[in-house]
JSON list of N, CA and C in Angstrom, two decimals:
[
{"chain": "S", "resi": 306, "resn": "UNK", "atom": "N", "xyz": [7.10, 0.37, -8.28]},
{"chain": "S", "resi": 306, "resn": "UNK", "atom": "CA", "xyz": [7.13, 1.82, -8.33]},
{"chain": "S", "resi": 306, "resn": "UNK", "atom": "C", "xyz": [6.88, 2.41, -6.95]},
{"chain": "S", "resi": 307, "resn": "UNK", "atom": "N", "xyz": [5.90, 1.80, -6.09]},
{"chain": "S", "resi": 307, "resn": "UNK", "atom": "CA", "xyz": [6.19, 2.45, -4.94]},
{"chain": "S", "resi": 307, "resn": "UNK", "atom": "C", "xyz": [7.01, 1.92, -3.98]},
{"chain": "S", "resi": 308, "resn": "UNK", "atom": "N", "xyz": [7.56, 0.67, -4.01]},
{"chain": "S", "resi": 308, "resn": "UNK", "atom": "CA", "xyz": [8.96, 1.01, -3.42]},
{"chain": "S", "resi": 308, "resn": "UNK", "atom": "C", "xyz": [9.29, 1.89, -3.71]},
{"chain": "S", "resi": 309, "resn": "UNK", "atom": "N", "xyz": [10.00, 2.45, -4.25]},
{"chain": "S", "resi": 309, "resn": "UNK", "atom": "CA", "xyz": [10.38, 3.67, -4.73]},
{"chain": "S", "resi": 309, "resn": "UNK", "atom": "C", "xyz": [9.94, 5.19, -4.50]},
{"chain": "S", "resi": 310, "resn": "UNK", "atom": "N", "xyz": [8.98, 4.85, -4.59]},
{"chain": "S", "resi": 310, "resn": "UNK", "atom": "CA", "xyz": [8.62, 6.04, -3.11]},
{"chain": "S", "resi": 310, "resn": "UNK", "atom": "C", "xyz": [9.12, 5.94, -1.83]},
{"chain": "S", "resi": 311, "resn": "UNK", "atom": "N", "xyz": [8.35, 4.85, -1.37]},
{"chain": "S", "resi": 311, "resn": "UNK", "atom": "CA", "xyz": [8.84, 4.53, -0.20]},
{"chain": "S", "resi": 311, "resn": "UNK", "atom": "C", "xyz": [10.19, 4.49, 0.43]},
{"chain": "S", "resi": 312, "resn": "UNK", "atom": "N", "xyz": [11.31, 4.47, -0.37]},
{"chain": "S", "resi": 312, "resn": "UNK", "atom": "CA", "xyz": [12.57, 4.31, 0.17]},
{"chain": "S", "resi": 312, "resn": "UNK", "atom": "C", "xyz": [12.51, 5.91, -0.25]},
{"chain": "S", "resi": 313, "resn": "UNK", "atom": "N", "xyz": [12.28, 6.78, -0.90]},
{"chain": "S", "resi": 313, "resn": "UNK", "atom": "CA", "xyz": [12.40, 8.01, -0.87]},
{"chain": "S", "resi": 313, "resn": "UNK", "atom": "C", "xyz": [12.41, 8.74, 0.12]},
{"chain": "S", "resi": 314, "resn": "UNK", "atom": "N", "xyz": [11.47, 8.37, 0.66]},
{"chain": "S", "resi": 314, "resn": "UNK", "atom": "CA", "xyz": [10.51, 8.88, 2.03]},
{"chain": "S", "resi": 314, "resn": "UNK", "atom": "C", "xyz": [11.65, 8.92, 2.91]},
{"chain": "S", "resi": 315, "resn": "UNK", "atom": "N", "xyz": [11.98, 7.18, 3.02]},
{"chain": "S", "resi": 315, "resn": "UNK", "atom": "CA", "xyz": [12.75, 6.66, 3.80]},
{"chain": "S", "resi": 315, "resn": "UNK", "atom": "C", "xyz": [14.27, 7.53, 4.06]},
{"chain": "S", "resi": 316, "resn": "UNK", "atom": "N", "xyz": [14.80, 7.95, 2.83]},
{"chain": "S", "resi": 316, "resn": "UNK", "atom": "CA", "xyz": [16.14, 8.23, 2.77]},
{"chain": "S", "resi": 316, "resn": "UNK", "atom": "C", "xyz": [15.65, 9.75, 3.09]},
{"chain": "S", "resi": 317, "resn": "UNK", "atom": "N", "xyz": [14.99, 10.44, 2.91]},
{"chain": "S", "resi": 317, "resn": "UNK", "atom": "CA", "xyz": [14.53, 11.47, 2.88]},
{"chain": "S", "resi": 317, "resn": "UNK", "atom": "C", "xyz": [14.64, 11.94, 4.48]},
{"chain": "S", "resi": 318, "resn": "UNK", "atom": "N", "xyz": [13.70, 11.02, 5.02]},
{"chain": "S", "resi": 318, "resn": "UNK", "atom": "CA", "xyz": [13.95, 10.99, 6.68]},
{"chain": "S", "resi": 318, "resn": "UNK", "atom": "C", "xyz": [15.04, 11.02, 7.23]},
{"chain": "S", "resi": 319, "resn": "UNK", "atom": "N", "xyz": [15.83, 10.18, 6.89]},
{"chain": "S", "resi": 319, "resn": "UNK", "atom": "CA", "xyz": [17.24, 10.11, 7.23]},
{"chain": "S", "resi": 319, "resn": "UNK", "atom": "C", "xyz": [18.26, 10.50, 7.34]},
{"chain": "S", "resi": 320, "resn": "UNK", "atom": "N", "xyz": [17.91, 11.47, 5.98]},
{"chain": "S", "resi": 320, "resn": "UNK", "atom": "CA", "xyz": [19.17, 12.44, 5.50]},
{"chain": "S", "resi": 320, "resn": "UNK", "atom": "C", "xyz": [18.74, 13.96, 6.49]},
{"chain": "S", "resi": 321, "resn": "UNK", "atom": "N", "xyz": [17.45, 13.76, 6.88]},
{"chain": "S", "resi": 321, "resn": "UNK", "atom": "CA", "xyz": [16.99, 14.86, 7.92]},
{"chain": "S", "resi": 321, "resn": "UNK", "atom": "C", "xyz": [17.66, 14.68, 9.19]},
{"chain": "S", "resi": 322, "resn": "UNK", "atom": "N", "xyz": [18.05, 13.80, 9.57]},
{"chain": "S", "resi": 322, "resn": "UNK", "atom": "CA", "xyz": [18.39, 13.13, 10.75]},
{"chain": "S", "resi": 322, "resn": "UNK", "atom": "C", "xyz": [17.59, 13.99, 11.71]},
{"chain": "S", "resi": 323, "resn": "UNK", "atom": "N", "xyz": [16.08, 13.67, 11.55]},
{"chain": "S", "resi": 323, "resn": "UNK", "atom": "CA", "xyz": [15.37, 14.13, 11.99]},
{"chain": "S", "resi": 323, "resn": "UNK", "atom": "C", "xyz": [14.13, 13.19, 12.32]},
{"chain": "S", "resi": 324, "resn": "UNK", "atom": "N", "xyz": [14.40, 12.28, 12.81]},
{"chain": "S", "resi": 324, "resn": "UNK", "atom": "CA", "xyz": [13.72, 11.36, 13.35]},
{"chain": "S", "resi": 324, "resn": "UNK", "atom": "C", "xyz": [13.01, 11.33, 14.51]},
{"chain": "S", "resi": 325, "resn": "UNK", "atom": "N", "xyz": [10.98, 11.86, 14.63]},
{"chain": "S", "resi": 325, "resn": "UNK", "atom": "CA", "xyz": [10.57, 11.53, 15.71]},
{"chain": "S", "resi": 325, "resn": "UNK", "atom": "C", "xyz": [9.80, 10.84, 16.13]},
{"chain": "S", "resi": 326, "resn": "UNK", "atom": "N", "xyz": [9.19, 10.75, 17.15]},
{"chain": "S", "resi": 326, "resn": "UNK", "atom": "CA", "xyz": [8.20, 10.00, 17.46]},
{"chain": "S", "resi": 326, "resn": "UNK", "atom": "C", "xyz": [7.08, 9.72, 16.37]},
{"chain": "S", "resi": 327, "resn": "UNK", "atom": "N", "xyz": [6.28, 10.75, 16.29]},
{"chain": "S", "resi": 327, "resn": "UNK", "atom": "CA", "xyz": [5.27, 10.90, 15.35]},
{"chain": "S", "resi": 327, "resn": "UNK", "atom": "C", "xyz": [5.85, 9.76, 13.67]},
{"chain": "S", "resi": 328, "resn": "UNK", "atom": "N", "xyz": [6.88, 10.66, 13.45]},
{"chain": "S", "resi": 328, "resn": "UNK", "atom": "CA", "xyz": [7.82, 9.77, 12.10]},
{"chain": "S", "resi": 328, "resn": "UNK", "atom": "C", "xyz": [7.76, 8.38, 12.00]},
{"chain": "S", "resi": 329, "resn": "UNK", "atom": "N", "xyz": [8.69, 7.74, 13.05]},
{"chain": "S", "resi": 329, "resn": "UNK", "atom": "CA", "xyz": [8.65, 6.27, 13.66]},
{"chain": "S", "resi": 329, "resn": "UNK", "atom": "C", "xyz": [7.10, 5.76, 13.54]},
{"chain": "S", "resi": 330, "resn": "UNK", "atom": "N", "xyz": [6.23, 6.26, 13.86]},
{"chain": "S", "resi": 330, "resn": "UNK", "atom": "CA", "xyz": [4.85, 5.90, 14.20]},
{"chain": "S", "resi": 330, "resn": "UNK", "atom": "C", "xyz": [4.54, 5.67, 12.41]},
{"chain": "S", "resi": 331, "resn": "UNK", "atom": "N", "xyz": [4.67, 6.89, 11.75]},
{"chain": "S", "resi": 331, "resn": "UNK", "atom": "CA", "xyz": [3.93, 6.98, 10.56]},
{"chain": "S", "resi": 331, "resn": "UNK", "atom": "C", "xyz": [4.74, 6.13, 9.72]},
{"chain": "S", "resi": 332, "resn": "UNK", "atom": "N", "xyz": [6.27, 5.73, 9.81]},
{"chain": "S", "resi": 332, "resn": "UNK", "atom": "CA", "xyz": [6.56, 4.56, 9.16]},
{"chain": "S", "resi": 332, "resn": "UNK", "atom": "C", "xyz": [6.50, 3.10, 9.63]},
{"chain": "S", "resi": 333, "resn": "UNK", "atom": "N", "xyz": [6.67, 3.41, 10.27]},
{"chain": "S", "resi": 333, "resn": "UNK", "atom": "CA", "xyz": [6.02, 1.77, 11.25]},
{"chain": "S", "resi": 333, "resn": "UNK", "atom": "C", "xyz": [4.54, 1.12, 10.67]},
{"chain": "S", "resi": 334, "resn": "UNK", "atom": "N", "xyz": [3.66, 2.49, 10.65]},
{"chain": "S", "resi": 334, "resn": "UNK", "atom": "CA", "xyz": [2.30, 2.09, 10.12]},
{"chain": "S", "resi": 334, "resn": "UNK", "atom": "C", "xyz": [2.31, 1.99, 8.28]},
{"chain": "S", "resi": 335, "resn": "UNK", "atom": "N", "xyz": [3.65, 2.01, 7.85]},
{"chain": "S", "resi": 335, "resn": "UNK", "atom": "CA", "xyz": [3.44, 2.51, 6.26]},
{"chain": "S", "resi": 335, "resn": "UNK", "atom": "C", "xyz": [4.14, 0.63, 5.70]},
{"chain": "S", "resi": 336, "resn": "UNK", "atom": "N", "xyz": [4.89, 0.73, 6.70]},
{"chain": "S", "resi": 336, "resn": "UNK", "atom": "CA", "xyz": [5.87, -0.64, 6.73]},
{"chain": "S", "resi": 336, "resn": "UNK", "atom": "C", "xyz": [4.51, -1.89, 7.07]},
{"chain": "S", "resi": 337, "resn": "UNK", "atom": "N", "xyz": [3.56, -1.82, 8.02]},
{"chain": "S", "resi": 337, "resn": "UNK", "atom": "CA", "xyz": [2.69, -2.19, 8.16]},
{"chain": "S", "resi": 337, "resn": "UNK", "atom": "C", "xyz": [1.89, -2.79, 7.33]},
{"chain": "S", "resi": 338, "resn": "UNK", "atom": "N", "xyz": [1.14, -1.98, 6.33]},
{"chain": "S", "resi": 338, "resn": "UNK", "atom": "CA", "xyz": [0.59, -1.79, 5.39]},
{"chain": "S", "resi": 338, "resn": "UNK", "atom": "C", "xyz": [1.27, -2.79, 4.23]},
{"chain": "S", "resi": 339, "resn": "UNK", "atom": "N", "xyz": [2.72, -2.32, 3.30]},
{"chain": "S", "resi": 339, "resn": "UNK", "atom": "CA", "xyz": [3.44, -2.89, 2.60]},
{"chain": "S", "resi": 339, "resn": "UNK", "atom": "C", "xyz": [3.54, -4.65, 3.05]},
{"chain": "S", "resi": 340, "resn": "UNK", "atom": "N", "xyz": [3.89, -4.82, 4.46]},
{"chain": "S", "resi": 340, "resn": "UNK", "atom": "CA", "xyz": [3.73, -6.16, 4.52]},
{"chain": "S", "resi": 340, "resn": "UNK", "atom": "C", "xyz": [2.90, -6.87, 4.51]},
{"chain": "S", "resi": 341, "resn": "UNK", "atom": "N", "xyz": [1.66, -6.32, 4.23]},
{"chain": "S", "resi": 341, "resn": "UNK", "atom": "CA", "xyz": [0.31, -7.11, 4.18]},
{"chain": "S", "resi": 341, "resn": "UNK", "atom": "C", "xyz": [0.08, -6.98, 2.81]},
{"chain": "S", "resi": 342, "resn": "UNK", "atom": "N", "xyz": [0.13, -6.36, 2.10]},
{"chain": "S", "resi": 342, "resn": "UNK", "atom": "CA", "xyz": [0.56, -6.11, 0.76]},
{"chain": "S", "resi": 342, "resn": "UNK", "atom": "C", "xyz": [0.83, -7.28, -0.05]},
{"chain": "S", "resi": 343, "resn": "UNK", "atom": "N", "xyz": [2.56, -7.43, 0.74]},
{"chain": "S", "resi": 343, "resn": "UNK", "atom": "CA", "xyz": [3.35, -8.86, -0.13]},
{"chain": "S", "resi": 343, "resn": "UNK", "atom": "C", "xyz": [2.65, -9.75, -0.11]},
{"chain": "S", "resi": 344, "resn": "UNK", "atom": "N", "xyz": [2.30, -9.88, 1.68]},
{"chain": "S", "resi": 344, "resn": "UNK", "atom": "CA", "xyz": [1.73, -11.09, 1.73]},
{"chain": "S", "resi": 344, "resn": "UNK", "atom": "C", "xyz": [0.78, -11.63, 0.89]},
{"chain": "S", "resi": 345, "resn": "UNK", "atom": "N", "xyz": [-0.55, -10.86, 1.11]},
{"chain": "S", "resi": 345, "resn": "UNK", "atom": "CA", "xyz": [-1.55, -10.55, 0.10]},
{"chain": "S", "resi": 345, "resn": "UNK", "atom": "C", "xyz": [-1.28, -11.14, -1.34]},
{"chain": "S", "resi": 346, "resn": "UNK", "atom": "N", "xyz": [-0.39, -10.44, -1.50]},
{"chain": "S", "resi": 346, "resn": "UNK", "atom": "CA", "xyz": [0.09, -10.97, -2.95]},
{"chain": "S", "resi": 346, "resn": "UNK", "atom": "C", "xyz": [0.69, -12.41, -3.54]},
{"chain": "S", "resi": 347, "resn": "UNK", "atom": "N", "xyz": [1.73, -12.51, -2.60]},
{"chain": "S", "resi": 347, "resn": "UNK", "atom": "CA", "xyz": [2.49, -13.84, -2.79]},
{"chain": "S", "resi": 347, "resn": "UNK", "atom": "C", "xyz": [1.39, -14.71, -2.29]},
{"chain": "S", "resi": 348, "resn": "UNK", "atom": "N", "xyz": [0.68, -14.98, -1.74]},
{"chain": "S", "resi": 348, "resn": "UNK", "atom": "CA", "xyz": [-0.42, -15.76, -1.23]},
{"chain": "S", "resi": 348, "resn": "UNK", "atom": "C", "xyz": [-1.76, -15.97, -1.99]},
{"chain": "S", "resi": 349, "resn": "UNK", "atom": "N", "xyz": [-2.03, -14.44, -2.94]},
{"chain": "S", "resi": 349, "resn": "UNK", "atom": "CA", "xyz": [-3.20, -14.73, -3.36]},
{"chain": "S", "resi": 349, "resn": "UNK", "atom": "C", "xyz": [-4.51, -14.34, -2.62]},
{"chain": "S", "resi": 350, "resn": "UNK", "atom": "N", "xyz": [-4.30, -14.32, -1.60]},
{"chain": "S", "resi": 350, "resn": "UNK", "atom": "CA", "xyz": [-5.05, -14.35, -0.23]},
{"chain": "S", "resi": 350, "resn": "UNK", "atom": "C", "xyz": [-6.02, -12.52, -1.09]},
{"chain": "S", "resi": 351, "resn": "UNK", "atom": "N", "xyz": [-7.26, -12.56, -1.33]},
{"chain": "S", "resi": 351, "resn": "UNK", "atom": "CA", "xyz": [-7.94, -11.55, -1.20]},
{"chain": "S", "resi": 351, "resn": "UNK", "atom": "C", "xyz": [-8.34, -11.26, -0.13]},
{"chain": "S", "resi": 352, "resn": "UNK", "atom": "N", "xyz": [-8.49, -11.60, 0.73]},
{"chain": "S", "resi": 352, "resn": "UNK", "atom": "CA", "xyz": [-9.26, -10.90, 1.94]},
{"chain": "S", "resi": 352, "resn": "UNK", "atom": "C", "xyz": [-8.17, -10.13, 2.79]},
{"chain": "S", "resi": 353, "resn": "UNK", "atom": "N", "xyz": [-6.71, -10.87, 2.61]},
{"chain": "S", "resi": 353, "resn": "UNK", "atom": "CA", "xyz": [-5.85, -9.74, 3.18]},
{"chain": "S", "resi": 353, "resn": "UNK", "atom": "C", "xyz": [-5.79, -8.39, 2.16]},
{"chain": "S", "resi": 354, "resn": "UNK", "atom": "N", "xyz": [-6.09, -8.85, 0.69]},
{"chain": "S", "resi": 354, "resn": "UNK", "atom": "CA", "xyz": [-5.74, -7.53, 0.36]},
{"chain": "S", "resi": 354, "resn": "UNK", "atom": "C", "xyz": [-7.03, -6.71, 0.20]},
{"chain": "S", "resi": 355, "resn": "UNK", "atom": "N", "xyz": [-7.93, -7.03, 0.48]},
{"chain": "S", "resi": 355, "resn": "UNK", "atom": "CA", "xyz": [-9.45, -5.90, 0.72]},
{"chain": "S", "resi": 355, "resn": "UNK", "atom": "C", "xyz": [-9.29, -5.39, 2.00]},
{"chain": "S", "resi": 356, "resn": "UNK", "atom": "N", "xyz": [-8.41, -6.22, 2.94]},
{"chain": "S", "resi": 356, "resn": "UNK", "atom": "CA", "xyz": [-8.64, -5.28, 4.43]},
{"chain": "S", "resi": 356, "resn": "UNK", "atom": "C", "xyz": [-7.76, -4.22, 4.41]},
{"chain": "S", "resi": 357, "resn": "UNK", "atom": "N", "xyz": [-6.73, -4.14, 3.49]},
{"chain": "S", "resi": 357, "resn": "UNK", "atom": "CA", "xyz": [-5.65, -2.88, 3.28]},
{"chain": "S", "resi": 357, "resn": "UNK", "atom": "C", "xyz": [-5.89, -1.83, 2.20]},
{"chain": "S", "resi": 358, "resn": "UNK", "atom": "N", "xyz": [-7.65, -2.09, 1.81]},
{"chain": "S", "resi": 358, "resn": "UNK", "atom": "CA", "xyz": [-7.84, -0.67, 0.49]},
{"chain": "S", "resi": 358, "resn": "UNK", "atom": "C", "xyz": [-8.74, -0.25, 1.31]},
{"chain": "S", "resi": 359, "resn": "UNK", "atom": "N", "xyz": [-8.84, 1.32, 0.98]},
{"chain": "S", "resi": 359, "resn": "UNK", "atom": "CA", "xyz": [-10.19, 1.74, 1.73]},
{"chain": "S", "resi": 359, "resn": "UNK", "atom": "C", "xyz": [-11.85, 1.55, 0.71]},
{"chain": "S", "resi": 360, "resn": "UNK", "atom": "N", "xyz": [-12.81, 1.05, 1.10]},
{"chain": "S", "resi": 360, "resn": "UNK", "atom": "CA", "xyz": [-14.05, 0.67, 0.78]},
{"chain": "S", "resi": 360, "resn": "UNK", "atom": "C", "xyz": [-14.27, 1.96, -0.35]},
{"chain": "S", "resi": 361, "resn": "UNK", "atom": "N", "xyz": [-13.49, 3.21, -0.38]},
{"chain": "S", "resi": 361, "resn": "UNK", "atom": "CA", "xyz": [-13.87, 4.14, -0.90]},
{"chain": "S", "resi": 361, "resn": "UNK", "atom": "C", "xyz": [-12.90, 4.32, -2.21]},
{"chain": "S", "resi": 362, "resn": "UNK", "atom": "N", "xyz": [-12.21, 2.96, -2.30]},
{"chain": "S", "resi": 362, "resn": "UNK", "atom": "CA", "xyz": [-11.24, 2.96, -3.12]},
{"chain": "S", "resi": 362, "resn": "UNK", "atom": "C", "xyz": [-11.89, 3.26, -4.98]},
{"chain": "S", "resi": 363, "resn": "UNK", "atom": "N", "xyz": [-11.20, 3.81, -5.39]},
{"chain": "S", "resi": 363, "resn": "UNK", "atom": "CA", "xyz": [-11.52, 4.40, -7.01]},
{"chain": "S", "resi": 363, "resn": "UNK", "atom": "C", "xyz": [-10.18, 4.17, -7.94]},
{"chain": "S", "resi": 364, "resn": "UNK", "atom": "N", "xyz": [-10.24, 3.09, -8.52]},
{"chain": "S", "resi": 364, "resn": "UNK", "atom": "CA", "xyz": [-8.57, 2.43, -9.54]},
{"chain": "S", "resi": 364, "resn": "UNK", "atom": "C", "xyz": [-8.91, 2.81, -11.00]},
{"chain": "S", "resi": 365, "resn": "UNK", "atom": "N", "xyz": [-7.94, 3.58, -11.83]},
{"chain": "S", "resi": 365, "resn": "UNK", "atom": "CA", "xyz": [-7.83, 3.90, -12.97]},
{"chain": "S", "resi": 365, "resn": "UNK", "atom": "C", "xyz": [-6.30, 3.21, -13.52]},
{"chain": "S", "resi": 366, "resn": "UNK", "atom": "N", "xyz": [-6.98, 2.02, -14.13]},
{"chain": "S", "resi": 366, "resn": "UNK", "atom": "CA", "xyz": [-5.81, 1.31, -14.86]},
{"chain": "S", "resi": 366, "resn": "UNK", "atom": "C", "xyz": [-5.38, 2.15, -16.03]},
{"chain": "S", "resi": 367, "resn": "UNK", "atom": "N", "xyz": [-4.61, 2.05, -16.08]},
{"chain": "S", "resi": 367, "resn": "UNK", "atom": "CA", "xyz": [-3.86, 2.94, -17.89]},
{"chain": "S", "resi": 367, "resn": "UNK", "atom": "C", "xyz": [-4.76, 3.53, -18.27]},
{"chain": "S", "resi": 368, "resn": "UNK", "atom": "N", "xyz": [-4.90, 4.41, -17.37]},
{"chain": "S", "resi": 368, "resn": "UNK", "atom": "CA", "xyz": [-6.58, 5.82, -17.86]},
{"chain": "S", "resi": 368, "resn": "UNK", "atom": "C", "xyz": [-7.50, 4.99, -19.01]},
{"chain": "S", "resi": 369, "resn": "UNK", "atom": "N", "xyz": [-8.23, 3.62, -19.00]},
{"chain": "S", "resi": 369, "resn": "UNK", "atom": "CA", "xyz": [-8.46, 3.55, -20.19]},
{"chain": "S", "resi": 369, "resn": "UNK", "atom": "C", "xyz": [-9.90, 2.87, -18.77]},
{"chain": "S", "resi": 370, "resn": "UNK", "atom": "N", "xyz": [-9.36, 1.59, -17.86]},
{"chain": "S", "resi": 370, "resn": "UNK", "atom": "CA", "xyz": [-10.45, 1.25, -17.04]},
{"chain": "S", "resi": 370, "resn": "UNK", "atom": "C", "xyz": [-10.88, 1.89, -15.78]},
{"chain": "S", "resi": 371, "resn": "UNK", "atom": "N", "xyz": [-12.10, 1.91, -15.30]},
{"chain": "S", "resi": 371, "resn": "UNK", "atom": "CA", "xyz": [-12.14, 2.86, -13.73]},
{"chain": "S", "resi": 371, "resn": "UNK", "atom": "C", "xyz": [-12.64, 1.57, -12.92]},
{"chain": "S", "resi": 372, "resn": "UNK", "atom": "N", "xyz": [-12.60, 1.56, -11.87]},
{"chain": "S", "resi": 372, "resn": "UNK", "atom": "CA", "xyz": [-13.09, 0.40, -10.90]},
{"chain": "S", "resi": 372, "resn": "UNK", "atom": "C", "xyz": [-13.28, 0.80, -9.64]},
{"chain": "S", "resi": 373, "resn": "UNK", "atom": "N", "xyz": [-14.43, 0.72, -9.08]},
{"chain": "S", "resi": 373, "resn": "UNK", "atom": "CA", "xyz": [-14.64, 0.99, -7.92]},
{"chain": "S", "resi": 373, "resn": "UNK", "atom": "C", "xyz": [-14.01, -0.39, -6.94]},
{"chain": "S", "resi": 374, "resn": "UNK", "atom": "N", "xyz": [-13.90, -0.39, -5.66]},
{"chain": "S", "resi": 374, "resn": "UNK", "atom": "CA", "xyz": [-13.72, -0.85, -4.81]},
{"chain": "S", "resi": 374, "resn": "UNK", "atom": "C", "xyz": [-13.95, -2.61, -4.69]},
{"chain": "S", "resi": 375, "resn": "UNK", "atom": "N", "xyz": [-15.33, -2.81, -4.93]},
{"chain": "S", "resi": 375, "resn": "UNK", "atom": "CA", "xyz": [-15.60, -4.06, -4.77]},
{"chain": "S", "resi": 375, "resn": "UNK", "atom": "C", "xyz": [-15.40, -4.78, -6.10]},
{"chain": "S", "resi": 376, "resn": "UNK", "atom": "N", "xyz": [-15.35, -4.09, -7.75]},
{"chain": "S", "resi": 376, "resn": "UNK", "atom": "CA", "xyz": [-14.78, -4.63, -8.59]},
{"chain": "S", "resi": 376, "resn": "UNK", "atom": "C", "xyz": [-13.11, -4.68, -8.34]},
{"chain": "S", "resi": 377, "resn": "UNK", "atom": "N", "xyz": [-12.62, -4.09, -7.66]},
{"chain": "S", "resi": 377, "resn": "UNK", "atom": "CA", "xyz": [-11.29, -4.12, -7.55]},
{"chain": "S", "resi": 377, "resn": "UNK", "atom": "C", "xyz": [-11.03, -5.64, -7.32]},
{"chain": "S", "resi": 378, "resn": "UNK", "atom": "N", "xyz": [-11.68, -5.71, -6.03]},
{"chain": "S", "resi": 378, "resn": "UNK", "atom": "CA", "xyz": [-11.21, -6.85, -5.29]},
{"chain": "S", "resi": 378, "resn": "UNK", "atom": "C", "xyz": [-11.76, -8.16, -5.33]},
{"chain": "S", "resi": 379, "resn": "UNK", "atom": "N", "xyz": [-12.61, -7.70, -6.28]},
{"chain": "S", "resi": 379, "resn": "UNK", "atom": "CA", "xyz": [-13.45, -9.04, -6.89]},
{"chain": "S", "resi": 379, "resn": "UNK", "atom": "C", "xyz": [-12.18, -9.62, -8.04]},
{"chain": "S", "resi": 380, "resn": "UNK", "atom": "N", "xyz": [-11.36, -9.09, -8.88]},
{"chain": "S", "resi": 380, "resn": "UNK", "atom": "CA", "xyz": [-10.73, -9.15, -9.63]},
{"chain": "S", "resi": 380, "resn": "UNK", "atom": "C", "xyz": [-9.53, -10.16, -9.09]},
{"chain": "S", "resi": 381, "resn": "UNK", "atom": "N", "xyz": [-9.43, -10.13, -7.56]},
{"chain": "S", "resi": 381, "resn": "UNK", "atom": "CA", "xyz": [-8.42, -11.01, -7.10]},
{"chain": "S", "resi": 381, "resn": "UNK", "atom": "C", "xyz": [-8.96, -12.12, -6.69]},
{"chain": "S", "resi": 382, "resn": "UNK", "atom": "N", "xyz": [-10.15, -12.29, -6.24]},
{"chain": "S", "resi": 382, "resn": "UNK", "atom": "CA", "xyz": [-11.10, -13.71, -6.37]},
{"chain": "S", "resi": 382, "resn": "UNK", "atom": "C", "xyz": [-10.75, -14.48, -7.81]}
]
């Protein structure tokens, strides 16, 4: 699902043909992020994916669980 944002964004930019510095920067750093992500994922690897949430992180699964931060990422241990 957020692919799907993300290429939104993406096409969104594009169709602006309004591409600047600042832009480049803020997708570069968004592209950033996403690839530590996969990795994270396909790997298993928790510690890549705790260094890409913020400590202040707050997760509501199917409005039913809430999880703060360190239960989050305890969950991938």
């Amino acid at each position: 699902m957020f692919k799907k944002y993300v290429l939104l964004i993406l096409l969104f930019v594009i169709s602006t043909n309004k591409i600047t510095s600042q832009s480049r920067t803020i997708l570069n750093d968004i592209n950033k992020v996403w690839k530590k992500f996969y990795q994270a994922f396909d790997s298993l690897d928790y510690t890549l994916m705790s260094e890409i949430h913020s400590k202040k992180l707050i997760r509501i699964s199917g409005g039913k669980r809430i999880s703060d931060y360190k239960t989050y990422i305890k969950s991938y241990i």
